Short mmCIF file of C-alpha atoms in Angstrom, two decimals:
data_model
loop_
_atom_site.label_atom_id
_atom_site.label_comp_id
_atom_site.label_asym_id
_atom_site.label_seq_id
_atom_site.Cartn_x
_atom_site.Cartn_y
_atom_site.Cartn_z
CA UNK A 80 -15.62 93.26 106.43
CA UNK A 81 -13.69 94.32 108.02
CA UNK A 82 -12.24 91.47 111.04
CA UNK A 83 -13.56 91.43 114.70
CA UNK A 84 -10.68 92.91 117.04
CA UNK A 85 -9.47 89.59 119.50
CA UNK A 86 -6.90 89.76 122.33
CA UNK A 87 -3.93 87.94 122.34
CA UNK A 88 -5.14 85.00 124.42
CA UNK A 89 -8.58 84.65 121.38
CA UNK A 90 -6.27 85.29 119.13
CA UNK A 91 -3.82 82.16 120.40
CA UNK A 92 -6.51 80.05 120.75
CA UNK A 93 -7.97 80.92 117.40
CA UNK A 94 -4.27 80.68 116.27
CA UNK A 95 -4.40 76.61 117.40
CA UNK A 96 -7.44 76.15 115.68
CA UNK A 97 -6.21 76.59 112.16
CA UNK A 98 -4.92 73.17 112.85
CA UNK A 99 -8.36 71.06 113.17
CA UNK A 100 -11.29 71.34 115.77
CA UNK A 101 -10.31 70.62 119.52
CA UNK A 102 -12.21 70.82 122.35
CA UNK A 103 -11.04 73.20 125.63
CA UNK A 104 -8.74 70.30 127.04
CA UNK A 105 -7.07 69.91 124.21
CA UNK A 106 -6.36 73.05 123.21
CA UNK A 107 -4.85 73.61 126.95
CA UNK A 108 -2.50 71.08 126.49
CA UNK A 109 -1.82 71.95 123.19
CA UNK A 110 -1.36 75.68 124.36
CA UNK A 111 1.25 74.61 126.88
CA UNK A 112 2.79 72.40 124.43
CA UNK A 113 3.19 75.26 121.79
CA UNK A 114 4.13 78.64 123.18
CA UNK A 115 3.90 77.72 127.02
CA UNK A 116 7.50 79.28 127.19
CA UNK A 117 6.75 82.69 126.11
CA UNK A 118 3.47 82.58 126.70
CA UNK A 119 0.73 81.59 128.91
CA UNK A 120 -2.62 80.71 128.66
CA UNK A 121 -4.08 78.87 131.86
CA UNK A 122 -7.20 76.25 131.51
CA UNK A 123 -9.71 79.28 133.55
CA UNK A 124 -9.46 82.25 130.15
CA UNK A 125 -10.01 79.31 127.16
CA UNK A 126 -13.05 78.64 128.96
CA UNK A 127 -14.17 81.82 129.30
CA UNK A 128 -12.87 82.78 125.60
CA UNK A 129 -14.49 80.07 123.93
CA UNK A 130 -18.65 81.16 124.46
CA UNK A 131 -17.42 84.59 123.65
CA UNK A 132 -15.59 83.13 120.13
CA UNK A 133 -18.26 81.42 119.16
CA UNK A 134 -21.45 84.10 120.77
CA UNK A 135 -18.86 86.89 117.88
CA UNK A 136 -18.87 83.80 115.06
CA UNK A 137 -15.38 83.76 114.91
CA UNK A 138 -15.86 79.73 115.97
CA UNK A 139 -18.77 77.40 115.69
CA UNK A 140 -19.52 74.12 118.15
CA UNK A 141 -18.33 70.63 116.68
CA UNK A 142 -19.04 67.26 116.79
CA UNK A 143 -19.34 66.51 120.55
CA UNK A 144 -17.04 64.46 122.39
CA UNK A 145 -16.49 61.42 124.92
CA UNK A 146 -17.72 63.34 128.16
CA UNK A 147 -19.59 65.59 126.50
CA UNK A 148 -16.49 67.48 125.66
CA UNK A 149 -17.96 70.42 122.89
CA UNK A 150 -14.90 70.71 119.96
CA UNK A 151 -14.98 73.61 118.05
CA UNK A 152 -14.32 74.72 115.12
CA UNK A 153 -12.95 77.76 113.77
CA UNK A 154 -15.08 79.64 110.79
CA UNK A 155 -13.62 82.01 108.09
CA UNK A 156 -14.56 85.20 110.18
CA UNK A 157 -12.07 83.93 113.10
CA UNK A 158 -9.80 83.33 110.25
CA UNK A 159 -9.76 86.96 109.48
CA UNK A 160 -9.95 87.98 112.82
CA UNK A 161 -7.06 86.71 113.37
CA UNK A 162 -4.75 87.78 110.31
CA UNK A 163 -5.89 91.04 111.54
CA UNK A 164 -4.20 90.46 114.96
CA UNK A 165 -0.83 89.06 113.47
CA UNK A 166 -0.66 91.64 111.00
CA UNK A 167 -1.83 94.88 113.82
CA UNK A 168 2.15 95.66 114.10
CA UNK A 169 4.41 95.22 117.10
CA UNK A 170 4.45 97.89 119.74
CA UNK A 171 6.83 97.52 122.05
CA UNK A 172 5.33 95.15 125.42
CA UNK A 173 5.78 95.25 128.94
CA UNK A 174 7.41 92.29 130.23
CA UNK A 175 5.43 91.39 133.24
CA UNK A 176 6.82 88.41 134.90
CA UNK A 177 5.46 88.29 138.63
CA UNK A 178 9.05 86.40 139.93
CA UNK A 179 11.01 89.79 138.08
CA UNK A 180 8.26 92.04 140.95
CA UNK A 181 9.43 89.56 143.73
CA UNK A 182 12.92 90.32 143.00
CA UNK A 183 12.52 93.93 142.95
CA UNK A 184 11.16 93.47 146.07
CA UNK A 185 13.18 90.83 147.15
CA UNK A 186 14.57 93.35 149.49
CA UNK A 187 11.59 93.03 151.95
CA UNK A 188 12.23 89.32 152.54
CA UNK A 189 14.42 87.81 155.39
CA UNK A 190 17.63 86.18 153.86
CA UNK A 191 15.88 83.16 154.86
CA UNK A 192 13.57 83.98 152.13
CA UNK A 193 15.38 85.54 149.90
CA UNK A 194 17.22 82.40 149.44
CA UNK A 195 14.72 79.89 149.05
CA UNK A 196 12.92 82.26 146.19
CA UNK A 197 16.13 82.41 144.44
CA UNK A 198 17.36 78.93 144.80
CA UNK A 199 13.53 77.61 143.44
CA UNK A 200 13.26 80.12 140.95
CA UNK A 201 16.75 79.45 139.57
CA UNK A 202 15.55 75.77 139.83
CA UNK A 203 12.65 76.42 137.95
CA UNK A 204 14.02 78.22 135.21
CA UNK A 205 17.00 75.35 134.87
CA UNK A 206 14.51 72.99 133.99
CA UNK A 207 13.15 75.27 131.94
CA UNK A 208 16.14 76.28 130.02
CA UNK A 209 16.30 72.03 129.29
CA UNK A 210 12.83 72.44 127.83
CA UNK A 211 13.69 75.75 125.81
CA UNK A 212 17.42 73.90 124.13
CA UNK A 213 15.28 70.49 123.40
CA UNK A 214 12.43 72.51 121.42
CA UNK A 215 14.62 74.89 120.00
CA UNK A 216 16.31 71.67 118.59
CA UNK A 217 13.23 69.84 117.80
CA UNK A 218 11.88 72.66 114.78
CA UNK A 219 12.64 72.79 111.99
CA UNK A 220 9.80 75.53 111.03
CA UNK A 221 11.71 78.88 109.75
CA UNK A 222 9.07 81.12 111.85
CA UNK A 223 9.47 78.39 115.02
CA UNK A 224 12.47 78.60 115.20
CA UNK A 225 13.72 82.16 116.21
CA UNK A 226 10.54 81.66 118.77
CA UNK A 227 12.73 79.12 120.20
CA UNK A 228 15.31 80.25 120.08
CA UNK A 229 13.54 83.66 121.66
CA UNK A 230 12.25 81.37 124.44
CA UNK A 231 16.35 79.88 124.96
CA UNK A 232 17.79 83.63 125.67
CA UNK A 233 15.04 84.59 127.67
CA UNK A 234 15.02 81.49 129.78
CA UNK A 235 19.05 81.76 130.42
CA UNK A 236 18.29 86.30 130.98
CA UNK A 237 15.97 85.34 133.84
CA UNK A 238 18.60 83.03 135.41
CA UNK A 239 21.27 85.76 135.12
CA UNK A 240 19.24 87.92 137.12
CA UNK A 241 18.18 85.87 139.49
CA UNK A 242 22.08 85.06 140.35
CA UNK A 243 22.53 88.81 140.36
CA UNK A 244 19.92 89.14 143.48
CA UNK A 245 21.75 89.32 146.66
CA UNK A 246 20.81 86.21 148.71
CA UNK A 247 21.95 88.75 151.55
#
């Protein structure tokens, strides 16, 4: 039976559920911890995907938790769909960064607005760099390590880009 094709957000959730049943809230938290430095998944995306994945038979409902929270469990079809997504090949992807788009058009801002954009962006990426470095030091997984190193390099590149944009 061929695997059901899934999008990247669905694949992210299926991958997390390989570790065991989780509620939507647990999935949001786990996504932020596991791959939030390089792939963002919003609460609304998670809660939009879960019923679709369940309807497609890739997940099934697990035990109901406190305050009516619903756990989800990956099915055999979900495991096949995830493995199919993993093995699809690696096309070059476009960078989708609202900050890069803002920096491209930063000439339309006043000097004060541009300076604030650069200051706040640098501050945010400096904090993210500290998080990325800490994550890279902690991982011993042979697949997670290069990904953690990428997060550090990408964050450094973003800081370099921010620093290259003229404030005046």
